[in-house]
Amino acid sequence: MRPTILLADGAGRYVSSGAIQISVTNLIIIAAMVLVFVLALVLPFPGRRHHDSSGRDS
Amino acid sequence: MTAVHAGRPPAATPTSWTARLRERLSHVVPPGQALPDRQPAYMSSWIYVFGVLTLAALVVVVASGVLLTLGGVTWWHVSSLGRFVNSLHLWSVELFFAFMVIHLWGKFWMAAWRGNRALTWMTGVVAFVGSIGTAFTGYLSQSNFASQWISTQAKDGLNSVGVGAFFNVLNPAQMLLWHVVLLPLVLGVIVVLHVVLVRRHGIVPPIDADEEEVAP
């Protein structure tokens, strides 16, 4: 086995702004989570009824 | 707790601790609310899905974690099935945290502590913090170079804030037991309490919803 194979991978790609540094991967994950959150607020829920029903069983 | 109903004598006060506990438990969740089949109309929104998605992911996390515990370290490093279950455990944890954080965002901007739901909110906070600790000990339980690196970094961090004497992150066996026994036990109790409180007080309505229609 060649010694170079044992070397660690590169440190990855990072986005830096002042004291803040975040990996591109983590930034994409956070952006995707924010996107899912926004979509959960705006997308219509299937089978949604427009009349109110009681919050409690009787 | 005794109640005097018209035309009926007052119920006898329970004397044994088992009877008192039974009486207390019978009033924890309103009748019909333990496993309801009807919910308020405003729950028909995707943002209300992320709580149960978090629970579903947690079920997969626990199930795959049990399999890993039964199989052992060599199994999840060498066996194809073991590596698959190990990956299943990792990705269910990733989804668990993603769902939980989106659930947290939704409940934060919904001010979910309204209507006597402060304890529900706080048990969620404790479950979130406890989950981070549980995931951290999971990193330390991988039995690979990553867990060794993380443990040495964590040792310095924990010592710097003065709590390094209470647990030894360089001890893999100790961290494994924290990960597979102690923390899941505590987290499980907190999650059950959180769900029971949700059933007790009902799901939180949107801020502009009519509170009267959902009063317990």
PDB file of N, CA, C and O in Angstrom, chain B residues 33-106:
ATOM      1  N   GLN B  33     -58.668  11.662  24.674  1.00  0.00           N
ATOM      2  CA  GLN B  33     -57.566  12.405  24.063  1.00  0.00           C
ATOM      3  C   GLN B  33     -56.246  11.649  24.033  1.00  0.00           C
ATOM      4  O   GLN B  33     -55.264  12.162  23.507  1.00  0.00           O
ATOM      5  N   ALA B  34     -56.201  10.452  24.621  1.00  0.00           N
ATOM      6  CA  ALA B  34     -54.947   9.696  24.621  1.00  0.00           C
ATOM      7  C   ALA B  34     -54.549   9.310  23.201  1.00  0.00           C
ATOM      8  O   ALA B  34     -53.399   9.477  22.799  1.00  0.00           O
ATOM      9  N   LEU B  35     -55.508   8.778  22.438  1.00  0.00           N
ATOM     10  CA  LEU B  35     -55.276   8.437  21.032  1.00  0.00           C
ATOM     11  C   LEU B  35     -56.452   8.979  20.227  1.00  0.00           C
ATOM     12  O   LEU B  35     -57.329   8.224  19.806  1.00  0.00           O
ATOM     13  N   PRO B  36     -56.483  10.293  19.996  1.00  0.00           N
ATOM     14  CA  PRO B  36     -57.649  10.900  19.349  1.00  0.00           C
ATOM     15  C   PRO B  36     -57.706  10.575  17.861  1.00  0.00           C
ATOM     16  O   PRO B  36     -56.675  10.344  17.230  1.00  0.00           O
ATOM     17  N   ASP B  37     -58.926  10.538  17.327  1.00  0.00           N
ATOM     18  CA  ASP B  37     -59.080  10.342  15.881  1.00  0.00           C
ATOM     19  C   ASP B  37     -59.622  11.605  15.216  1.00  0.00           C
ATOM     20  O   ASP B  37     -59.941  11.593  14.036  1.00  0.00           O
ATOM     21  N   ARG B  38     -59.754  12.670  15.972  1.00  0.00           N
ATOM     22  CA  ARG B  38     -60.184  13.955  15.415  1.00  0.00           C
ATOM     23  C   ARG B  38     -59.265  15.048  15.948  1.00  0.00           C
ATOM     24  O   ARG B  38     -58.824  14.982  17.093  1.00  0.00           O
ATOM     25  N   GLN B  39     -58.984  16.013  15.096  1.00  0.00           N
ATOM     26  CA  GLN B  39     -58.126  17.124  15.480  1.00  0.00           C
ATOM     27  C   GLN B  39     -58.732  18.420  14.957  1.00  0.00           C
ATOM     28  O   GLN B  39     -59.578  18.391  14.059  1.00  0.00           O
ATOM     29  N   PRO B  40     -58.302  19.563  15.511  1.00  0.00           N
ATOM     30  CA  PRO B  40     -58.821  20.843  15.010  1.00  0.00           C
ATOM     31  C   PRO B  40     -58.499  21.033  13.530  1.00  0.00           C
ATOM     32  O   PRO B  40     -57.509  20.493  13.027  1.00  0.00           O
ATOM     33  N   ALA B  41     -59.325  21.838  12.850  1.00  0.00           N
ATOM     34  CA  ALA B  41     -59.159  22.042  11.408  1.00  0.00           C
ATOM     35  C   ALA B  41     -57.821  22.672  11.075  1.00  0.00           C
ATOM     36  O   ALA B  41     -57.228  22.376  10.033  1.00  0.00           O
ATOM     37  N   TYR B  42     -57.326  23.543  11.986  1.00  0.00           N
ATOM     38  CA  TYR B  42     -56.071  24.236  11.670  1.00  0.00           C
ATOM     39  C   TYR B  42     -54.866  23.302  11.669  1.00  0.00           C
ATOM     40  O   TYR B  42     -53.779  23.684  11.234  1.00  0.00           O
ATOM     41  N   MET B  43     -55.038  22.067  12.145  1.00  0.00           N
ATOM     42  CA  MET B  43     -53.919  21.128  12.134  1.00  0.00           C
ATOM     43  C   MET B  43     -53.633  20.619  10.721  1.00  0.00           C
ATOM     44  O   MET B  43     -52.599  19.993  10.491  1.00  0.00           O
ATOM     45  N   SER B  44     -54.545  20.901   9.780  1.00  0.00           N
ATOM     46  CA  SER B  44     -54.321  20.476   8.393  1.00  0.00           C
ATOM     47  C   SER B  44     -53.289  21.393   7.742  1.00  0.00           C
ATOM     48  O   SER B  44     -53.604  22.172   6.837  1.00  0.00           O
ATOM     49  N   SER B  45     -52.072  21.317   8.237  1.00  0.00           N
ATOM     50  CA  SER B  45     -50.966  22.109   7.705  1.00  0.00           C
ATOM     51  C   SER B  45     -49.699  21.282   7.818  1.00  0.00           C
ATOM     52  O   SER B  45     -49.525  20.531   8.783  1.00  0.00           O
ATOM     53  N   TRP B  46     -48.820  21.431   6.842  1.00  0.00           N
ATOM     54  CA  TRP B  46     -47.593  20.627   6.826  1.00  0.00           C
ATOM     55  C   TRP B  46     -46.730  20.899   8.048  1.00  0.00           C
ATOM     56  O   TRP B  46     -45.985  20.029   8.496  1.00  0.00           O
ATOM     57  N   ILE B  47     -46.819  22.113   8.605  1.00  0.00           N
ATOM     58  CA  ILE B  47     -45.935  22.444   9.720  1.00  0.00           C
ATOM     59  C   ILE B  47     -46.281  21.612  10.955  1.00  0.00           C
ATOM     60  O   ILE B  47     -45.434  21.396  11.824  1.00  0.00           O
ATOM     61  N   TYR B  48     -47.520  21.106  11.034  1.00  0.00           N
ATOM     62  CA  TYR B  48     -47.918  20.271  12.168  1.00  0.00           C
ATOM     63  C   TYR B  48     -47.447  18.823  12.012  1.00  0.00           C
ATOM     64  O   TYR B  48     -47.641  18.010  12.897  1.00  0.00           O
ATOM     65  N   VAL B  49     -46.852  18.499  10.866  1.00  0.00           N
ATOM     66  CA  VAL B  49     -46.437  17.113  10.593  1.00  0.00           C
ATOM     67  C   VAL B  49     -45.080  16.800  11.238  1.00  0.00           C
ATOM     68  O   VAL B  49     -44.777  15.643  11.523  1.00  0.00           O
ATOM     69  N   PHE B  50     -44.274  17.857  11.486  1.00  0.00           N
ATOM     70  CA  PHE B  50     -42.879  17.605  11.842  1.00  0.00           C
ATOM     71  C   PHE B  50     -42.686  17.051  13.251  1.00  0.00           C
ATOM     72  O   PHE B  50     -41.653  16.463  13.551  1.00  0.00           O
ATOM     73  N   GLY B  51     -43.654  17.224  14.122  1.00  0.00           N
ATOM     74  CA  GLY B  51     -43.559  16.603  15.440  1.00  0.00           C
ATOM     75  C   GLY B  51     -43.615  15.086  15.342  1.00  0.00           C
ATOM     76  O   GLY B  51     -42.766  14.372  15.893  1.00  0.00           O
ATOM     77  N   VAL B  52     -44.600  14.591  14.601  1.00  0.00           N
ATOM     78  CA  VAL B  52     -44.744  13.138  14.478  1.00  0.00           C
ATOM     79  C   VAL B  52     -43.652  12.566  13.569  1.00  0.00           C
ATOM     80  O   VAL B  52     -43.245  11.402  13.736  1.00  0.00           O
ATOM     81  N   LEU B  53     -43.157  13.382  12.613  1.00  0.00           N
ATOM     82  CA  LEU B  53     -42.010  12.928  11.811  1.00  0.00           C
ATOM     83  C   LEU B  53     -40.786  12.721  12.704  1.00  0.00           C
ATOM     84  O   LEU B  53     -40.022  11.767  12.526  1.00  0.00           O
ATOM     85  N   THR B  54     -40.608  13.615  13.652  1.00  0.00           N
ATOM     86  CA  THR B  54     -39.500  13.475  14.601  1.00  0.00           C
ATOM     87  C   THR B  54     -39.646  12.197  15.406  1.00  0.00           C
ATOM     88  O   THR B  54     -38.672  11.451  15.600  1.00  0.00           O
ATOM     89  N   LEU B  55     -40.872  11.927  15.864  1.00  0.00           N
ATOM     90  CA  LEU B  55     -41.122  10.687  16.616  1.00  0.00           C
ATOM     91  C   LEU B  55     -40.863   9.458  15.750  1.00  0.00           C
ATOM     92  O   LEU B  55     -40.263   8.474  16.219  1.00  0.00           O
ATOM     93  N   ALA B  56     -41.315   9.500  14.485  1.00  0.00           N
ATOM     94  CA  ALA B  56     -41.111   8.356  13.583  1.00  0.00           C
ATOM     95  C   ALA B  56     -39.623   8.105  13.365  1.00  0.00           C
ATOM     96  O   ALA B  56     -39.171   6.948  13.385  1.00  0.00           O
ATOM     97  N   ALA B  57     -38.863   9.184  13.172  1.00  0.00           N
ATOM     98  CA  ALA B  57     -37.416   9.027  13.000  1.00  0.00           C
ATOM     99  C   ALA B  57     -36.788   8.450  14.267  1.00  0.00           C
ATOM    100  O   ALA B  57     -35.891   7.605  14.195  1.00  0.00           O
ATOM    101  N   LEU B  58     -37.286   8.892  15.425  1.00  0.00           N
ATOM    102  CA  LEU B  58     -36.744   8.391  16.695  1.00  0.00           C
ATOM    103  C   LEU B  58     -36.987   6.886  16.839  1.00  0.00           C
ATOM    104  O   LEU B  58     -36.124   6.159  17.360  1.00  0.00           O
ATOM    105  N   VAL B  59     -38.133   6.421  16.360  1.00  0.00           N
ATOM    106  CA  VAL B  59     -38.421   4.979  16.414  1.00  0.00           C
ATOM    107  C   VAL B  59     -37.386   4.210  15.598  1.00  0.00           C
ATOM    108  O   VAL B  59     -36.862   3.169  16.041  1.00  0.00           O
ATOM    109  N   VAL B  60     -37.051   4.721  14.405  1.00  0.00           N
ATOM    110  CA  VAL B  60     -36.042   4.062  13.559  1.00  0.00           C
ATOM    111  C   VAL B  60     -34.666   4.141  14.229  1.00  0.00           C
ATOM    112  O   VAL B  60     -33.886   3.179  14.190  1.00  0.00           O
ATOM    113  N   VAL B  61     -34.371   5.286  14.830  1.00  0.00           N
ATOM    114  CA  VAL B  61     -33.101   5.440  15.548  1.00  0.00           C
ATOM    115  C   VAL B  61     -32.973   4.381  16.639  1.00  0.00           C
ATOM    116  O   VAL B  61     -31.939   3.684  16.741  1.00  0.00           O
ATOM    117  N   VAL B  62     -33.999   4.240  17.445  1.00  0.00           N
ATOM    118  CA  VAL B  62     -33.950   3.283  18.562  1.00  0.00           C
ATOM    119  C   VAL B  62     -33.878   1.851  18.040  1.00  0.00           C
ATOM    120  O   VAL B  62     -33.070   1.038  18.524  1.00  0.00           O
ATOM    121  N   ALA B  63     -34.705   1.532  17.025  1.00  0.00           N
ATOM    122  CA  ALA B  63     -34.725   0.165  16.487  1.00  0.00           C
ATOM    123  C   ALA B  63     -33.367  -0.204  15.882  1.00  0.00           C
ATOM    124  O   ALA B  63     -32.826  -1.289  16.166  1.00  0.00           O
ATOM    125  N   SER B  64     -32.808   0.677  15.069  1.00  0.00           N
ATOM    126  CA  SER B  64     -31.503   0.386  14.466  1.00  0.00           C
ATOM    127  C   SER B  64     -30.406   0.371  15.526  1.00  0.00           C
ATOM    128  O   SER B  64     -29.456  -0.420  15.444  1.00  0.00           O
ATOM    129  N   GLY B  65     -30.549   1.212  16.548  1.00  0.00           N
ATOM    130  CA  GLY B  65     -29.575   1.217  17.642  1.00  0.00           C
ATOM    131  C   GLY B  65     -29.600  -0.077  18.441  1.00  0.00           C
ATOM    132  O   GLY B  65     -28.547  -0.589  18.838  1.00  0.00           O
ATOM    133  N   VAL B  66     -30.794  -0.622  18.636  1.00  0.00           N
ATOM    134  CA  VAL B  66     -30.906  -1.906  19.337  1.00  0.00           C
ATOM    135  C   VAL B  66     -30.201  -3.000  18.536  1.00  0.00           C
ATOM    136  O   VAL B  66     -29.474  -3.835  19.097  1.00  0.00           O
ATOM    137  N   LEU B  67     -30.402  -2.994  17.208  1.00  0.00           N
ATOM    138  CA  LEU B  67     -29.738  -3.989  16.354  1.00  0.00           C
ATOM    139  C   LEU B  67     -28.217  -3.842  16.421  1.00  0.00           C
ATOM    140  O   LEU B  67     -27.494  -4.850  16.482  1.00  0.00           O
ATOM    141  N   LEU B  68     -27.728  -2.607  16.405  1.00  0.00           N
ATOM    142  CA  LEU B  68     -26.286  -2.379  16.514  1.00  0.00           C
ATOM    143  C   LEU B  68     -25.754  -2.885  17.851  1.00  0.00           C
ATOM    144  O   LEU B  68     -24.660  -3.464  17.924  1.00  0.00           O
ATOM    145  N   THR B  69     -26.512  -2.670  18.901  1.00  0.00           N
ATOM    146  CA  THR B  69     -26.100  -3.134  20.233  1.00  0.00           C
ATOM    147  C   THR B  69     -26.032  -4.654  20.279  1.00  0.00           C
ATOM    148  O   THR B  69     -25.112  -5.227  20.877  1.00  0.00           O
ATOM    149  N   LEU B  70     -27.007  -5.305  19.626  1.00  0.00           N
ATOM    150  CA  LEU B  70     -27.005  -6.771  19.600  1.00  0.00           C
ATOM    151  C   LEU B  70     -25.852  -7.303  18.755  1.00  0.00           C
ATOM    152  O   LEU B  70     -25.236  -8.320  19.086  1.00  0.00           O
ATOM    153  N   GLY B  71     -25.581  -6.621  17.638  1.00  0.00           N
ATOM    154  CA  GLY B  71     -24.534  -7.099  16.730  1.00  0.00           C
ATOM    155  C   GLY B  71     -23.125  -6.863  17.232  1.00  0.00           C
ATOM    156  O   GLY B  71     -22.244  -7.709  17.076  1.00  0.00           O
ATOM    157  N   GLY B  72     -22.898  -5.708  17.812  1.00  0.00           N
ATOM    158  CA  GLY B  72     -21.570  -5.400  18.336  1.00  0.00           C
ATOM    159  C   GLY B  72     -20.680  -4.657  17.359  1.00  0.00           C
ATOM    160  O   GLY B  72     -21.003  -4.511  16.177  1.00  0.00           O
ATOM    161  N   VAL B  73     -19.541  -4.206  17.879  1.00  0.00           N
ATOM    162  CA  VAL B  73     -18.660  -3.315  17.118  1.00  0.00           C
ATOM    163  C   VAL B  73     -18.144  -3.974  15.839  1.00  0.00           C
ATOM    164  O   VAL B  73     -18.203  -3.380  14.754  1.00  0.00           O
ATOM    165  N   THR B  74     -17.627  -5.194  15.944  1.00  0.00           N
ATOM    166  CA  THR B  74     -17.067  -5.858  14.767  1.00  0.00           C
ATOM    167  C   THR B  74     -18.124  -6.029  13.690  1.00  0.00           C
ATOM    168  O   THR B  74     -17.854  -5.819  12.504  1.00  0.00           O
ATOM    169  N   TRP B  75     -19.336  -6.387  14.109  1.00  0.00           N
ATOM    170  CA  TRP B  75     -20.432  -6.609  13.167  1.00  0.00           C
ATOM    171  C   TRP B  75     -20.717  -5.356  12.350  1.00  0.00           C
ATOM    172  O   TRP B  75     -20.841  -5.421  11.127  1.00  0.00           O
ATOM    173  N   TRP B  76     -20.797  -4.182  13.001  1.00  0.00           N
ATOM    174  CA  TRP B  76     -21.165  -2.985  12.240  1.00  0.00           C
ATOM    175  C   TRP B  76     -19.981  -2.398  11.455  1.00  0.00           C
ATOM    176  O   TRP B  76     -20.173  -1.561  10.604  1.00  0.00           O
ATOM    177  N   HIS B  77     -18.772  -2.889  11.726  1.00  0.00           N
ATOM    178  CA  HIS B  77     -17.626  -2.432  10.935  1.00  0.00           C
ATOM    179  C   HIS B  77     -17.317  -3.360   9.760  1.00  0.00           C
ATOM    180  O   HIS B  77     -16.823  -2.908   8.732  1.00  0.00           O
ATOM    181  N   VAL B  78     -17.593  -4.657   9.915  1.00  0.00           N
ATOM    182  CA  VAL B  78     -17.135  -5.651   8.944  1.00  0.00           C
ATOM    183  C   VAL B  78     -18.283  -6.212   8.104  1.00  0.00           C
ATOM    184  O   VAL B  78     -18.184  -6.305   6.880  1.00  0.00           O
ATOM    185  N   SER B  79     -19.375  -6.594   8.761  1.00  0.00           N
ATOM    186  CA  SER B  79     -20.478  -7.229   8.052  1.00  0.00           C
ATOM    187  C   SER B  79     -21.211  -6.234   7.161  1.00  0.00           C
ATOM    188  O   SER B  79     -21.406  -5.066   7.523  1.00  0.00           O
ATOM    189  N   SER B  80     -21.619  -6.700   5.995  1.00  0.00           N
ATOM    190  CA  SER B  80     -22.391  -5.848   5.084  1.00  0.00           C
ATOM    191  C   SER B  80     -23.699  -5.408   5.722  1.00  0.00           C
ATOM    192  O   SER B  80     -24.086  -4.233   5.635  1.00  0.00           O
ATOM    193  N   LEU B  81     -24.389  -6.359   6.353  1.00  0.00           N
ATOM    194  CA  LEU B  81     -25.651  -6.025   7.019  1.00  0.00           C
ATOM    195  C   LEU B  81     -25.397  -5.055   8.175  1.00  0.00           C
ATOM    196  O   LEU B  81     -26.171  -4.113   8.385  1.00  0.00           O
ATOM    197  N   GLY B  82     -24.311  -5.304   8.905  1.00  0.00           N
ATOM    198  CA  GLY B  82     -23.966  -4.419  10.010  1.00  0.00           C
ATOM    199  C   GLY B  82     -23.690  -3.000   9.548  1.00  0.00           C
ATOM    200  O   GLY B  82     -24.126  -2.022  10.175  1.00  0.00           O
ATOM    201  N   ARG B  83     -22.987  -2.876   8.429  1.00  0.00           N
ATOM    202  CA  ARG B  83     -22.695  -1.540   7.872  1.00  0.00           C
ATOM    203  C   ARG B  83     -23.980  -0.873   7.406  1.00  0.00           C
ATOM    204  O   ARG B  83     -24.145   0.349   7.556  1.00  0.00           O
ATOM    205  N   PHE B  84     -24.893  -1.678   6.857  1.00  0.00           N
ATOM    206  CA  PHE B  84     -26.183  -1.122   6.429  1.00  0.00           C
ATOM    207  C   PHE B  84     -26.969  -0.579   7.630  1.00  0.00           C
ATOM    208  O   PHE B  84     -27.491   0.551   7.595  1.00  0.00           O
ATOM    209  N   VAL B  85     -27.049  -1.380   8.692  1.00  0.00           N
ATOM    210  CA  VAL B  85     -27.785  -0.949   9.891  1.00  0.00           C
ATOM    211  C   VAL B  85     -27.100   0.264  10.517  1.00  0.00           C
ATOM    212  O   VAL B  85     -27.770   1.187  10.998  1.00  0.00           O
ATOM    213  N   ASN B  86     -25.771   0.283  10.481  1.00  0.00           N
ATOM    214  CA  ASN B  86     -25.018   1.430  10.986  1.00  0.00           C
ATOM    215  C   ASN B  86     -25.377   2.700  10.203  1.00  0.00           C
ATOM    216  O   ASN B  86     -25.606   3.762  10.791  1.00  0.00           O
ATOM    217  N   SER B  87     -25.442   2.568   8.879  1.00  0.00           N
ATOM    218  CA  SER B  87     -25.832   3.706   8.053  1.00  0.00           C
ATOM    219  C   SER B  87     -27.278   4.104   8.301  1.00  0.00           C
ATOM    220  O   SER B  87     -27.614   5.295   8.326  1.00  0.00           O
ATOM    221  N   LEU B  88     -28.135   3.092   8.487  1.00  0.00           N
ATOM    222  CA  LEU B  88     -29.543   3.371   8.789  1.00  0.00           C
ATOM    223  C   LEU B  88     -29.652   4.176  10.089  1.00  0.00           C
ATOM    224  O   LEU B  88     -30.434   5.133  10.178  1.00  0.00           O
ATOM    225  N   HIS B  89     -28.844   3.797  11.065  1.00  0.00           N
ATOM    226  CA  HIS B  89     -28.827   4.505  12.346  1.00  0.00           C
ATOM    227  C   HIS B  89     -28.371   5.952  12.138  1.00  0.00           C
ATOM    228  O   HIS B  89     -28.998   6.891  12.642  1.00  0.00           O
ATOM    229  N   LEU B  90     -27.311   6.140  11.376  1.00  0.00           N
ATOM    230  CA  LEU B  90     -26.789   7.483  11.127  1.00  0.00           C
ATOM    231  C   LEU B  90     -27.820   8.361  10.434  1.00  0.00           C
ATOM    232  O   LEU B  90     -28.114   9.477  10.887  1.00  0.00           O
ATOM    233  N   TRP B  91     -28.393   7.851   9.338  1.00  0.00           N
ATOM    234  CA  TRP B  91     -29.299   8.696   8.562  1.00  0.00           C
ATOM    235  C   TRP B  91     -30.618   8.941   9.270  1.00  0.00           C
ATOM    236  O   TRP B  91     -31.234  10.002   9.093  1.00  0.00           O
ATOM    237  N   SER B  92     -31.073   7.989  10.068  1.00  0.00           N
ATOM    238  CA  SER B  92     -32.292   8.246  10.850  1.00  0.00           C
ATOM    239  C   SER B  92     -32.027   9.312  11.912  1.00  0.00           C
ATOM    240  O   SER B  92     -32.908  10.122  12.223  1.00  0.00           O
ATOM    241  N   VAL B  93     -30.808   9.332  12.436  1.00  0.00           N
ATOM    242  CA  VAL B  93     -30.431  10.390  13.379  1.00  0.00           C
ATOM    243  C   VAL B  93     -30.394  11.744  12.667  1.00  0.00           C
ATOM    244  O   VAL B  93     -30.882  12.756  13.200  1.00  0.00           O
ATOM    245  N   GLU B  94     -29.815  11.760  11.458  1.00  0.00           N
ATOM    246  CA  GLU B  94     -29.765  13.012  10.701  1.00  0.00           C
ATOM    247  C   GLU B  94     -31.176  13.544  10.449  1.00  0.00           C
ATOM    248  O   GLU B  94     -31.448  14.742  10.632  1.00  0.00           O
ATOM    249  N   LEU B  95     -32.092  12.659  10.035  1.00  0.00           N
ATOM    250  CA  LEU B  95     -33.468  13.078   9.787  1.00  0.00           C
ATOM    251  C   LEU B  95     -34.163  13.479  11.080  1.00  0.00           C
ATOM    252  O   LEU B  95     -34.948  14.434  11.113  1.00  0.00           O
ATOM    253  N   PHE B  96     -33.867  12.742  12.164  1.00  0.00           N
ATOM    254  CA  PHE B  96     -34.432  13.060  13.475  1.00  0.00           C
ATOM    255  C   PHE B  96     -34.109  14.502  13.861  1.00  0.00           C
ATOM    256  O   PHE B  96     -34.999  15.271  14.263  1.00  0.00           O
ATOM    257  N   PHE B  97     -32.855  14.895  13.697  1.00  0.00           N
ATOM    258  CA  PHE B  97     -32.462  16.255  14.063  1.00  0.00           C
ATOM    259  C   PHE B  97     -33.043  17.286  13.097  1.00  0.00           C
ATOM    260  O   PHE B  97     -33.478  18.364  13.527  1.00  0.00           O
ATOM    261  N   ALA B  98     -33.060  16.969  11.807  1.00  0.00           N
ATOM    262  CA  ALA B  98     -33.626  17.906  10.834  1.00  0.00           C
ATOM    263  C   ALA B  98     -35.104  18.145  11.122  1.00  0.00           C
ATOM    264  O   ALA B  98     -35.558  19.299  11.180  1.00  0.00           O
ATOM    265  N   PHE B  99     -35.856  17.056  11.327  1.00  0.00           N
ATOM    266  CA  PHE B  99     -37.281  17.191  11.626  1.00  0.00           C
ATOM    267  C   PHE B  99     -37.493  17.935  12.945  1.00  0.00           C
ATOM    268  O   PHE B  99     -38.386  18.766  13.072  1.00  0.00           O
ATOM    269  N   MET B 100     -36.669  17.606  13.947  1.00  0.00           N
ATOM    270  CA  MET B 100     -36.837  18.220  15.262  1.00  0.00           C
ATOM    271  C   MET B 100     -36.564  19.726  15.212  1.00  0.00           C
ATOM    272  O   MET B 100     -37.281  20.512  15.841  1.00  0.00           O
ATOM    273  N   VAL B 101     -35.555  20.128  14.451  1.00  0.00           N
ATOM    274  CA  VAL B 101     -35.233  21.560  14.358  1.00  0.00           C
ATOM    275  C   VAL B 101     -36.333  22.312  13.610  1.00  0.00           C
ATOM    276  O   VAL B 101     -36.735  23.407  14.019  1.00  0.00           O
ATOM    277  N   ILE B 102     -36.868  21.728  12.532  1.00  0.00           N
ATOM    278  CA  ILE B 102     -37.974  22.371  11.816  1.00  0.00           C
ATOM    279  C   ILE B 102     -39.211  22.432  12.717  1.00  0.00           C
ATOM    280  O   ILE B 102     -39.929  23.447  12.748  1.00  0.00           O
ATOM    281  N   HIS B 103     -39.461  21.362  13.476  1.00  0.00           N
ATOM    282  CA  HIS B 103     -40.533  21.344  14.467  1.00  0.00           C
ATOM    283  C   HIS B 103     -40.318  22.471  15.487  1.00  0.00           C
ATOM    284  O   HIS B 103     -41.261  23.208  15.828  1.00  0.00           O
ATOM    285  N   LEU B 104     -39.085  22.642  15.925  1.00  0.00           N
ATOM    286  CA  LEU B 104     -38.741  23.695  16.890  1.00  0.00           C
ATOM    287  C   LEU B 104     -38.995  25.077  16.296  1.00  0.00           C
ATOM    288  O   LEU B 104     -39.583  25.945  16.957  1.00  0.00           O
ATOM    289  N   TRP B 105     -38.563  25.300  15.045  1.00  0.00           N
ATOM    290  CA  TRP B 105     -38.800  26.594  14.390  1.00  0.00           C
ATOM    291  C   TRP B 105     -40.300  26.894  14.343  1.00  0.00           C
ATOM    292  O   TRP B 105     -40.736  27.995  14.685  1.00  0.00           O
ATOM    293  N   GLY B 106     -41.069  25.895  13.924  1.00  0.00           N
ATOM    294  CA  GLY B 106     -42.522  26.090  13.820  1.00  0.00           C
ATOM    295  C   GLY B 106     -43.141  26.451  15.150  1.00  0.00           C
ATOM    296  O   GLY B 106     -43.940  27.387  15.249  1.00  0.00           O
TER     297      GLY B 106
END
